[in-house]
Amino acid sequence: MIVGIDLGTTNSLISYFEDGQAKIIPNRLGDNLTPSVVSIDDDGTVYVGKTAKERMLTHPEQTASVFKRSMGTGKIFSFGKHRFGAEELASLVLKYLKADAEAYLGEEIREAVISVPAYFNDAQRKATKKAGELAGFFVERIVSEPTAAAIAYGMDKRESESKFLVFDLGGGTFDVSILELFENIMEVRAVAGDNYLGGEDFTEIVEQMFLREHDIDISTLDEKTRVHIRKQAECAKLELSEKKKTLMSCKIKDKPFDYEISLNDFEDACQVLLTKIKRPIERSLRDAGVKMKDIDEVVLVGGATKLPTVRRFVSKLFGRLPNVDINPDEVVAIGAATQAAMKERNEAVKEVILTDVCPFTLGTSVCVTRADGIEEAGHYMPIIERNSVIPISRKVTLYTARDNQDKILVKILQGESRHADDNLYLGELTISVPPAPQGREPVEVTYTYDVNSLLEVEVEVVSTKSRKRIVIKNENLDMTDEEIDARFKELAALKIHPKDQEENKLLLLRGERMYEETTGDTRKMIEYKLELFEGALNKYDKVKIKETKEELESYLDYVEESEE
């Protein structure tokens, strides 16, 4: 059996598929939610979940939470003499879930589909996969949380073409994803988010309001007192979900401190967070090329979306009530279990064609000529843009930067900064070129990115046809070199530009011919529609290609019929 896991910042869940539906597996305490908290005592005894969360109040120095935010960063958490990385702590939570699931189901579980925020970069996804394998799972598939949510809501079963926005605000991360159902394919059009924004930040707002009210400098307090204040702030935040006012009470150095907080004051203080939430929404809409009015449905995911403040904000922003038919805490785990059932080819589940996007831009470092004529190295050149549907292949032509240059170094980078050094270094490839004057010797660089986080970079010297290739893969990916080669042979067709596909070439040639044969407004309109079609081809946008192709064909047919 393959299980689905939502490895969350605040809580984690494990699920399975049975009798035609996904079900949450309760933990040993009978709860569906297991707090993502780990505590380790001096003897090395490990506590996970609710017990660890309770122990945090008395032993904060031996307890860690919110470590999901540090996945893939190399950050080390110290527990006295014990030291752990974020993925190792995550593996302890996953091991706990695995043991509970095996006890509940009465069988050994070897494989899991684990969800991650759509905005997780390659290092964070690798860390998540490693955490699963450290816990004893075979993890072949990582699923993006919004994709899992879309599956859980059955959006893939809609009959008409439609666009959805998944608003995923968890304990520590925020994702917004735009998905489109198009010809029975569920396609992720754009993702954006903030890996350091979530329900914990709303709790911190309450905490800061309390500290300001009593003019308390938290740096003067011991760790145990800080944890106590944080817990009371969390309780106050949750009470404001049901009441207009609440009383937050804390004991600091044996002295009681009370603070009455109103919902209006809390919402005013949250405006800075709501502004931060709005930015990724706007960015994802811009990247997807759609407007808010184009979104057919907004789905809320993540425990923090249960806050009335958040729900009112989303309703006001989109001018409609969001869909909350499934418990926001459980929807991702349900989707992950359904994805696991698809992977098992469960007869009760119709396999859905899902596409994902590359969440970060992939590119290389180049030398450019500035406006003042000075040549400057270290500029970032995007090759595969963020939010490109994967699998994908892109080719660019680069030239030698100086006279008699005999080698070209292609640095493989991931990120969004225009400065190459500010992006994530993935690898490099060096190829020899014939010495020639500056800018005379071209090389073609092809990036091909796959759903398994495989990146193939190929460099070919145009004049000599010499070629070099490197594959950058997830270090925990269980694929042999032969399997990887076979995979990229399957993707060979992707390396053909849409312009080079026979039917598109034929339409472009037809359009060019009719442009030459016509005059006046008709010629201008043909030129306009040709430019739209070529623009869609250059962006590899399947929806726009289909749309502009039909428009161009229709107009050319109309012109020819009018001449008869």
Coordinates of C-alpha atoms in Angstrom, one line a residue:
M1 CA 0.0 0.0 0.0
I2 CA 1.1 3.6 -0.7
V3 CA 0.1 6.2 1.8
G4 CA -0.3 10.0 1.4
I5 CA 1.4 12.3 3.8
D6 CA 0.9 16.0 4.5
L7 CA 4.1 17.0 6.2
G8 CA 3.0 20.4 7.7
T9 CA 4.7 23.2 9.5
T10 CA 2.3 23.0 12.4
N11 CA 0.6 19.6 12.0
S12 CA 1.1 16.5 9.9
L13 CA -1.3 13.9 8.7
I14 CA -1.1 10.5 7.0
S15 CA -3.9 9.0 4.9
Y16 CA -4.7 6.0 2.7
F17 CA -7.2 5.1 0.0
E18 CA -9.9 2.4 0.6
D19 CA -13.4 1.6 -0.6
G20 CA -13.2 4.3 -3.3
Q21 CA -12.2 7.2 -1.0
A22 CA -9.3 8.7 0.8
K23 CA -9.3 8.4 4.6
I24 CA -7.2 10.1 7.4
I25 CA -5.5 7.6 9.7
P26 CA -5.8 8.7 13.3
N27 CA -2.6 8.6 15.4
R28 CA -2.1 6.6 18.6
L29 CA -4.0 9.2 20.6
G30 CA -7.0 9.1 18.3
D31 CA -6.3 12.5 16.7
N32 CA -6.1 13.1 12.9
L33 CA -3.6 15.9 13.4
T34 CA -0.1 15.2 14.8
P35 CA 1.7 18.3 15.8
S36 CA 5.0 18.7 13.9
V37 CA 7.0 19.0 17.1
V38 CA 10.0 17.0 18.3
S39 CA 11.5 16.9 21.8
I40 CA 14.6 15.0 23.0
D41 CA 15.6 14.6 26.6
D42 CA 19.1 14.2 28.1
D43 CA 18.9 10.4 27.7
G44 CA 18.1 10.6 24.0
T45 CA 14.5 9.7 24.4
V46 CA 12.5 11.1 21.5
Y47 CA 9.0 12.6 21.9
V48 CA 6.9 13.5 18.9
G49 CA 3.5 15.2 18.4
K50 CA 1.2 16.2 21.2
T51 CA 3.5 14.9 23.9
A52 CA 6.4 16.9 22.5
K53 CA 4.2 20.0 22.2
E54 CA 3.2 19.7 25.8
R55 CA 6.9 19.1 26.8
M56 CA 7.8 22.4 25.0
L57 CA 6.2 24.3 27.9
T58 CA 8.5 22.8 30.4
H59 CA 11.6 22.0 28.3
P60 CA 11.7 24.5 25.5
E61 CA 15.5 24.1 25.1
Q62 CA 15.0 20.4 24.3
T63 CA 12.1 20.9 21.8
A64 CA 11.8 22.1 18.2
S65 CA 8.9 23.2 16.1
V66 CA 8.3 25.0 12.8
F67 CA 11.4 23.3 11.4
K68 CA 9.7 22.8 8.1
R69 CA 10.7 26.4 7.3
S70 CA 14.4 25.3 7.6
M71 CA 14.2 22.3 5.2
G72 CA 17.0 22.4 2.7
T73 CA 18.9 25.2 4.5
G74 CA 21.5 23.2 6.4
K75 CA 20.3 24.8 9.7
I76 CA 21.2 22.7 12.8
F77 CA 18.9 22.4 15.8
S78 CA 20.7 21.7 19.2
F79 CA 19.1 19.8 22.1
G80 CA 21.9 19.8 24.6
K81 CA 24.4 17.3 23.3
H82 CA 22.2 16.2 20.4
R83 CA 22.2 18.0 17.1
F84 CA 19.8 17.5 14.2
G85 CA 19.1 19.0 10.8
A86 CA 15.6 20.0 9.8
E87 CA 15.1 16.9 7.5
E88 CA 16.2 14.6 10.4
L89 CA 13.6 16.2 12.7
A90 CA 11.0 15.9 9.9
S91 CA 12.0 12.2 9.6
L92 CA 11.1 11.6 13.3
V93 CA 7.6 13.0 12.7
L94 CA 7.3 10.8 9.6
K95 CA 8.5 7.7 11.5
Y96 CA 5.9 8.4 14.1
L97 CA 3.1 8.6 11.4
K98 CA 4.4 5.5 9.8
A99 CA 4.3 3.5 13.0
D100 CA 0.7 4.7 13.8
A101 CA -0.4 3.9 10.2
E102 CA 1.1 0.4 10.3
A103 CA -0.6 -0.3 13.7
Y104 CA -3.9 1.0 12.4
L105 CA -3.8 -0.9 9.1
G106 CA -2.1 -4.0 10.4
E107 CA 0.5 -4.1 7.6
E108 CA 3.9 -2.8 6.8
I109 CA 4.0 0.4 4.7
R110 CA 7.0 0.9 2.4
E111 CA 6.0 3.8 0.1
A112 CA 4.6 7.3 0.5
V113 CA 3.5 10.2 -1.6
I114 CA 4.5 13.3 0.4
S115 CA 3.2 16.8 -0.2
V116 CA 5.3 20.0 -0.3
P117 CA 4.5 23.7 -0.8
A118 CA 4.4 24.5 -4.5
Y119 CA 6.9 27.2 -3.9
F120 CA 9.5 24.8 -2.4
N121 CA 12.8 25.0 -4.3
D122 CA 14.9 22.0 -5.4
A123 CA 16.9 21.9 -2.2
Q124 CA 13.8 21.9 0.0
R125 CA 12.2 19.2 -2.1
K126 CA 15.3 17.0 -1.8
A127 CA 15.3 17.6 2.0
T128 CA 11.7 16.4 2.2
K129 CA 12.4 13.3 0.1
K130 CA 15.4 12.6 2.3
A131 CA 13.3 13.0 5.5
G132 CA 10.9 10.4 4.1
E133 CA 13.6 7.9 3.3
L134 CA 15.2 8.4 6.7
A135 CA 11.8 7.4 8.2
G136 CA 11.8 4.2 6.2
F137 CA 9.6 5.2 3.2
F138 CA 10.4 4.8 -0.5
V139 CA 9.5 8.2 -1.8
E140 CA 9.3 8.2 -5.6
R141 CA 6.7 11.0 -5.8
I142 CA 6.5 14.4 -4.3
V143 CA 3.2 16.2 -4.9
S144 CA 2.6 20.0 -4.6
E145 CA 0.1 20.9 -2.0
P146 CA -2.2 22.9 -4.3
T147 CA -2.3 20.0 -6.8
A148 CA -3.2 17.6 -4.0
A149 CA -6.0 20.0 -2.9
A150 CA -7.3 20.2 -6.4
I151 CA -7.5 16.4 -6.6
A152 CA -9.2 16.2 -3.2
Y153 CA -11.9 18.6 -4.4
G154 CA -12.4 16.6 -7.6
M155 CA -11.7 19.5 -9.8
D156 CA -10.2 17.2 -12.4
K157 CA -13.7 15.7 -12.8
R158 CA -15.3 19.0 -13.9
E159 CA -16.6 18.8 -17.5
S160 CA -16.1 22.4 -18.6
E161 CA -12.8 24.3 -18.9
S162 CA -12.3 26.3 -15.8
K163 CA -9.7 28.1 -13.7
F164 CA -9.1 27.6 -10.0
L165 CA -7.0 29.4 -7.4
V166 CA -5.8 27.4 -4.5
F167 CA -5.1 29.6 -1.5
D168 CA -2.9 27.6 0.9
L169 CA -2.1 29.3 4.2
G170 CA -0.6 26.8 6.7
G171 CA 1.2 27.2 10.0
G172 CA 4.4 28.5 8.5
T173 CA 4.1 28.7 4.7
F174 CA 1.8 30.4 2.2
D175 CA 1.2 29.2 -1.4
V176 CA -1.1 30.5 -4.1
S177 CA -1.5 28.4 -7.2
I178 CA -3.6 28.9 -10.3
L179 CA -4.7 25.7 -12.0
E180 CA -6.6 25.2 -15.2
L181 CA -8.7 22.3 -16.4
F182 CA -8.2 22.1 -20.2
E183 CA -9.2 19.2 -22.4
N184 CA -9.2 16.7 -19.5
I185 CA -5.7 17.9 -18.3
M186 CA -5.3 19.6 -14.9
E187 CA -2.5 22.1 -15.6
V188 CA -0.8 24.3 -13.0
R189 CA -0.5 27.7 -14.7
A190 CA 1.4 29.6 -12.0
V191 CA 2.6 29.3 -8.4
A192 CA 3.8 32.0 -6.0
G193 CA 4.2 32.2 -2.3
D194 CA 6.2 32.9 0.9
N195 CA 7.9 30.2 2.8
Y196 CA 8.1 32.4 5.9
L197 CA 4.4 33.4 6.2
G198 CA 1.7 31.5 7.9
G199 CA -0.6 31.1 11.0
E200 CA 2.5 31.4 13.3
D201 CA 2.8 35.0 12.1
F202 CA -0.8 35.8 13.1
T203 CA 0.0 34.4 16.6
E204 CA 3.1 36.6 16.7
I205 CA 0.8 39.6 16.0
V206 CA -1.2 38.9 19.2
E207 CA 2.1 38.3 21.1
Q208 CA 3.5 41.6 20.0
M209 CA 0.3 43.5 20.9
F210 CA 0.5 42.0 24.4
L211 CA 4.1 42.9 24.9
R212 CA 3.6 46.5 23.7
E213 CA 0.6 46.9 26.0
H214 CA 2.7 46.0 29.0
D215 CA 6.0 47.5 27.7
I216 CA 7.8 44.1 28.1
D217 CA 11.1 43.5 26.4
I218 CA 10.9 39.8 25.4
S219 CA 14.7 39.5 25.3
T220 CA 14.8 39.9 29.1
L221 CA 12.7 36.8 29.6
D222 CA 13.8 33.2 29.9
E223 CA 12.8 30.7 27.2
K224 CA 10.2 29.0 29.4
T225 CA 8.3 32.3 29.9
R226 CA 8.6 33.1 26.2
V227 CA 7.0 29.8 25.3
H228 CA 4.2 30.4 27.9
I229 CA 3.4 33.8 26.3
R230 CA 3.4 32.3 22.9
K231 CA 0.9 29.6 23.9
Q232 CA -1.4 32.2 25.4
A233 CA -1.2 34.3 22.3
E234 CA -2.1 31.2 20.2
C235 CA -5.1 30.6 22.5
A236 CA -6.2 34.2 22.2
K237 CA -5.9 34.1 18.4
L238 CA -8.1 31.0 18.2
E239 CA -10.7 32.6 20.6
L240 CA -10.9 35.6 18.3
S241 CA -12.2 33.2 15.6
E242 CA -15.4 32.8 17.6
K243 CA -15.6 36.0 19.8
K244 CA -15.4 39.7 19.3
K245 CA -13.1 40.1 22.4
T246 CA -10.8 37.8 24.4
L247 CA -8.7 38.1 27.5
M248 CA -5.0 37.1 27.3
S249 CA -3.6 36.3 30.7
C250 CA 0.1 35.5 31.5
K251 CA 2.2 35.1 34.6
I252 CA 5.6 36.6 34.3
K253 CA 8.1 36.4 37.2
D254 CA 5.1 35.5 39.4
K255 CA 3.2 38.6 38.4
P256 CA -0.1 38.3 36.5
F257 CA -0.5 40.3 33.3
D258 CA -3.9 40.6 31.6
Y259 CA -4.7 42.1 28.2
E260 CA -8.1 42.4 26.6
I261 CA -7.9 42.3 22.8
S262 CA -10.7 43.1 20.4
L263 CA -11.2 41.5 17.0
N264 CA -11.1 45.0 15.4
D265 CA -7.7 45.8 17.0
F266 CA -6.4 42.4 15.9
E267 CA -7.6 42.8 12.3
D268 CA -6.0 46.3 12.2
A269 CA -2.7 44.9 13.4
C270 CA -2.9 42.1 10.8
Q271 CA -3.0 44.5 7.8
V272 CA 0.7 44.2 7.3
L273 CA 0.4 40.4 6.9
L274 CA -2.6 40.6 4.6
T275 CA -0.7 43.0 2.4
K276 CA 2.1 40.4 2.3
I277 CA -0.5 37.7 1.4
K278 CA -1.8 39.9 -1.5
R279 CA 1.6 40.1 -3.3
P280 CA 1.9 36.4 -4.2
I281 CA -1.7 36.4 -5.4
E282 CA -1.0 39.3 -7.7
R283 CA 2.2 37.8 -8.9
S284 CA 0.6 34.4 -9.7
L285 CA -2.2 36.1 -11.6
R286 CA 0.3 38.1 -13.6
D287 CA 2.5 35.1 -14.3
A288 CA -0.6 33.1 -15.4
G289 CA -1.9 36.0 -17.6
V290 CA -5.3 36.0 -16.0
K291 CA -7.4 38.5 -14.0
M292 CA -9.2 37.9 -10.7
K293 CA -12.6 37.9 -12.6
D294 CA -11.3 35.0 -14.7
I295 CA -11.0 32.7 -11.7
D296 CA -14.0 30.4 -11.5
E297 CA -13.4 29.2 -8.0
V298 CA -11.2 29.9 -4.9
V299 CA -10.4 27.0 -2.6
L300 CA -9.0 27.5 0.9
V301 CA -6.4 25.1 2.2
G302 CA -4.4 25.1 5.5
G303 CA -5.4 25.6 9.1
A304 CA -4.7 29.3 9.1
T305 CA -7.5 29.8 6.6
K306 CA -10.0 29.0 9.3
L307 CA -9.3 32.5 10.8
P308 CA -12.3 34.7 10.0
T309 CA -9.9 37.6 9.3
V310 CA -8.3 35.5 6.5
R311 CA -11.6 34.4 5.1
R312 CA -13.1 37.9 5.0
F313 CA -9.9 39.1 3.3
V314 CA -10.2 36.5 0.6
S315 CA -13.9 37.0 0.1
K316 CA -13.4 40.8 -0.3
L317 CA -10.4 40.4 -2.6
F318 CA -12.2 38.1 -5.0
G319 CA -15.7 39.3 -4.5
R320 CA -17.1 35.9 -3.7
L321 CA -17.2 33.3 -0.9
P322 CA -14.3 30.7 -1.2
N323 CA -14.9 27.0 -1.2
V324 CA -14.3 25.3 2.2
D325 CA -16.3 22.1 1.7
I326 CA -13.4 20.0 2.9
N327 CA -11.7 20.6 6.2
P328 CA -8.7 22.9 5.3
D329 CA -6.5 20.9 7.8
E330 CA -7.2 17.6 6.0
V331 CA -7.6 18.5 2.3
V332 CA -4.0 18.1 1.3
A333 CA -3.6 14.7 3.0
I334 CA -6.8 13.5 1.2
G335 CA -5.4 14.6 -2.1
A336 CA -2.0 13.0 -1.4
A337 CA -3.8 9.6 -0.7
T338 CA -5.8 10.0 -3.9
Q339 CA -2.5 10.6 -5.8
A340 CA -1.1 7.5 -4.1
A341 CA -4.1 5.5 -5.4
M342 CA -3.5 6.8 -8.9
K343 CA 0.1 5.7 -8.6
E344 CA -1.1 2.2 -7.6
R345 CA -3.5 2.3 -10.5
N346 CA -6.4 1.7 -8.1
E347 CA -9.4 0.8 -10.2
A348 CA -11.6 3.1 -8.1
V349 CA -9.7 6.1 -9.2
K350 CA -9.6 7.5 -12.7
E351 CA -6.0 8.4 -13.4
V352 CA -5.8 12.2 -14.0
I353 CA -3.3 13.8 -16.3
L354 CA -1.6 16.4 -14.1
T355 CA 0.9 18.9 -15.1
D356 CA 3.1 20.9 -12.8
V357 CA 5.3 24.0 -13.2
C358 CA 8.9 24.8 -12.5
P359 CA 8.5 27.1 -9.5
F360 CA 11.9 28.8 -10.0
T361 CA 13.7 30.1 -13.0
L362 CA 16.6 28.1 -14.4
G363 CA 19.4 29.9 -16.3
T364 CA 23.0 30.7 -16.6
S365 CA 25.6 33.4 -16.2
V366 CA 26.5 35.6 -19.1
C367 CA 28.5 38.7 -20.0
V368 CA 26.6 41.7 -21.3
T369 CA 27.4 45.1 -22.8
R370 CA 26.1 47.9 -20.7
A371 CA 24.6 51.1 -22.1
D372 CA 27.9 52.9 -21.6
G373 CA 29.6 50.3 -23.8
I374 CA 31.5 48.5 -20.9
E375 CA 31.3 44.7 -20.9
E376 CA 30.2 43.2 -17.6
A377 CA 30.2 39.6 -16.5
G378 CA 28.0 37.9 -13.9
H379 CA 24.6 38.7 -15.3
Y380 CA 21.8 36.1 -15.0
M381 CA 20.2 34.9 -18.2
P382 CA 16.9 33.0 -17.7
I383 CA 16.5 29.9 -20.0
I384 CA 13.5 28.2 -18.4
E385 CA 11.3 30.8 -16.8
R386 CA 9.5 30.2 -13.5
N387 CA 5.9 28.9 -13.9
S388 CA 6.8 27.1 -17.2
V389 CA 4.7 23.9 -17.5
I390 CA 6.9 20.8 -17.1
P391 CA 8.3 18.7 -18.6
I392 CA 9.9 21.4 -20.8
S393 CA 12.9 22.1 -23.0
R394 CA 14.4 25.5 -24.0
K395 CA 17.3 26.3 -26.3
V396 CA 19.3 29.5 -26.4
T397 CA 22.4 30.5 -28.5
L398 CA 25.4 32.0 -26.7
Y399 CA 28.6 33.5 -28.2
T400 CA 32.2 33.8 -27.1
A401 CA 32.8 36.9 -25.0
R402 CA 36.4 37.7 -26.0
D403 CA 38.9 37.3 -28.9
N404 CA 40.5 33.8 -29.3
Q405 CA 38.4 32.3 -26.4
D406 CA 38.9 28.6 -26.5
K407 CA 36.5 27.4 -23.8
I408 CA 32.9 28.3 -22.7
L409 CA 31.8 27.7 -19.2
V410 CA 28.1 27.2 -18.6
K411 CA 27.1 27.8 -15.0
I412 CA 23.8 26.2 -14.2
L413 CA 21.8 28.4 -11.9
Q414 CA 18.3 28.5 -10.2
G415 CA 16.7 31.7 -9.0
E416 CA 15.2 35.1 -9.8
S417 CA 18.0 37.6 -9.2
R418 CA 19.5 39.5 -12.2
H419 CA 22.9 39.0 -10.6
A420 CA 24.2 35.4 -11.3
D421 CA 26.0 35.0 -7.9
D422 CA 22.8 35.7 -6.0
N423 CA 21.1 32.6 -7.5
L424 CA 21.4 29.0 -6.4
Y425 CA 24.4 27.2 -8.1
L426 CA 23.4 23.7 -9.4
G427 CA 26.4 22.7 -11.4
E428 CA 28.5 23.7 -14.5
L429 CA 29.7 22.4 -17.8
T430 CA 32.8 23.4 -19.9
I431 CA 33.2 22.9 -23.6
S432 CA 36.1 23.7 -26.0
V433 CA 35.5 26.1 -28.9
P434 CA 37.7 27.0 -31.9
P435 CA 39.5 30.3 -31.2
A436 CA 37.9 33.1 -33.2
P437 CA 37.1 36.8 -32.9
Q438 CA 34.8 37.9 -30.1
G439 CA 31.1 37.0 -30.8
R440 CA 31.9 34.8 -33.8
E441 CA 31.7 31.3 -32.3
P442 CA 28.1 30.3 -31.3
V443 CA 27.1 27.5 -29.0
E444 CA 23.6 26.2 -28.4
V445 CA 22.6 25.6 -24.8
T446 CA 19.5 23.4 -24.2
Y447 CA 17.9 23.0 -20.8
T448 CA 15.4 20.2 -20.4
Y449 CA 13.5 19.9 -17.1
D450 CA 11.4 16.9 -16.0
V451 CA 8.7 16.2 -13.5
N452 CA 11.1 14.1 -11.4
S453 CA 13.3 17.2 -10.9
L454 CA 15.8 16.0 -13.5
L455 CA 17.6 18.8 -15.3
E456 CA 19.5 17.9 -18.5
V457 CA 21.8 20.6 -19.8
E458 CA 23.3 20.1 -23.3
V459 CA 25.8 22.3 -25.0
E460 CA 26.7 22.0 -28.7
V461 CA 29.3 24.0 -30.6
V462 CA 27.6 25.0 -33.8
S463 CA 30.7 25.0 -36.0
T464 CA 32.2 21.6 -34.9
K465 CA 29.1 19.8 -33.7
S466 CA 31.0 18.8 -30.6
R467 CA 28.6 18.3 -27.7
K468 CA 28.6 17.9 -24.0
R469 CA 25.8 17.0 -21.6
I470 CA 25.2 16.9 -17.9
V471 CA 22.2 15.7 -15.9
I472 CA 21.5 17.3 -12.5
K473 CA 19.3 15.0 -10.5
N474 CA 17.7 14.9 -7.1
E475 CA 20.5 13.2 -5.0
N476 CA 18.0 10.8 -3.5
L477 CA 16.3 9.9 -6.8
D478 CA 16.3 6.2 -7.2
M479 CA 16.9 6.1 -11.0
T480 CA 19.8 4.5 -12.7
D481 CA 21.8 6.3 -15.4
E482 CA 20.2 4.0 -17.9
E483 CA 16.7 4.9 -16.7
I484 CA 17.6 8.6 -16.8
D485 CA 18.9 8.3 -20.4
A486 CA 15.7 6.5 -21.3
R487 CA 13.6 9.2 -19.7
F488 CA 15.3 12.0 -21.7
K489 CA 14.9 9.9 -24.9
E490 CA 11.1 10.0 -24.2
L491 CA 11.4 13.8 -23.8
A492 CA 13.3 14.2 -27.1
A493 CA 10.2 15.6 -28.8
L494 CA 10.1 18.5 -26.3
K495 CA 13.4 19.8 -27.8
I496 CA 11.5 20.5 -31.0
H497 CA 10.3 24.1 -30.9
P498 CA 6.5 24.4 -31.5
K499 CA 7.4 26.5 -34.6
D500 CA 9.2 23.5 -36.1
Q501 CA 6.1 21.2 -35.8
E502 CA 4.8 20.5 -39.3
E503 CA 1.3 21.8 -38.9
N504 CA 2.5 25.1 -37.3
K505 CA 5.1 25.6 -39.9
L506 CA 2.5 25.1 -42.6
L507 CA 0.2 27.7 -41.0
L508 CA 3.0 30.2 -40.6
L509 CA 4.0 29.8 -44.3
R510 CA 0.4 30.2 -45.4
G511 CA 0.1 33.3 -43.3
E512 CA 3.3 34.8 -44.8
R513 CA 2.1 34.0 -48.3
M514 CA -1.3 35.7 -47.8
Y515 CA 0.4 38.7 -46.1
E516 CA 2.4 39.2 -49.3
E517 CA -0.7 38.7 -51.5
T518 CA -2.9 41.2 -49.6
T519 CA -2.8 45.0 -48.9
G520 CA -4.3 47.6 -46.5
D521 CA -6.3 46.6 -43.4
T522 CA -6.4 42.9 -44.4
R523 CA -2.6 42.8 -44.5
K524 CA -2.3 44.6 -41.1
M525 CA -4.8 42.1 -39.6
I526 CA -2.9 39.1 -40.9
E527 CA 0.3 40.5 -39.5
Y528 CA -1.3 41.1 -36.1
K529 CA -2.7 37.5 -35.9
L530 CA 0.6 36.1 -37.1
E531 CA 2.4 38.0 -34.3
L532 CA 0.0 36.7 -31.7
F533 CA 0.5 33.1 -32.9
E534 CA 4.3 33.4 -33.0
G535 CA 4.3 34.9 -29.5
A536 CA 2.3 32.0 -28.2
L537 CA 4.7 29.5 -29.9
N538 CA 7.7 31.3 -28.4
K539 CA 6.2 31.0 -25.0
Y540 CA 5.3 27.4 -25.4
D541 CA 1.8 28.3 -24.1
K542 CA -0.4 25.4 -25.2
V543 CA -3.7 27.3 -24.4
K544 CA -2.6 30.4 -26.2
I545 CA -1.2 28.3 -29.1
K546 CA -4.5 26.6 -29.6
E547 CA -6.4 29.9 -29.3
T548 CA -4.3 32.0 -31.6
K549 CA -3.9 29.2 -34.1
E550 CA -7.7 28.9 -34.4
E551 CA -8.0 32.7 -34.8
L552 CA -5.3 32.9 -37.5
E553 CA -6.8 29.9 -39.4
S554 CA -10.3 31.3 -39.1
Y555 CA -9.2 34.7 -40.4
L556 CA -7.2 33.3 -43.3
D557 CA -10.1 31.1 -44.3
Y558 CA -12.4 34.2 -44.2
V559 CA -10.0 36.2 -46.4
E560 CA -9.7 33.4 -49.0
E561 CA -13.5 32.8 -49.0
S562 CA -14.1 36.6 -49.5
E563 CA -11.9 36.5 -52.6
E564 CA -13.8 33.7 -54.3

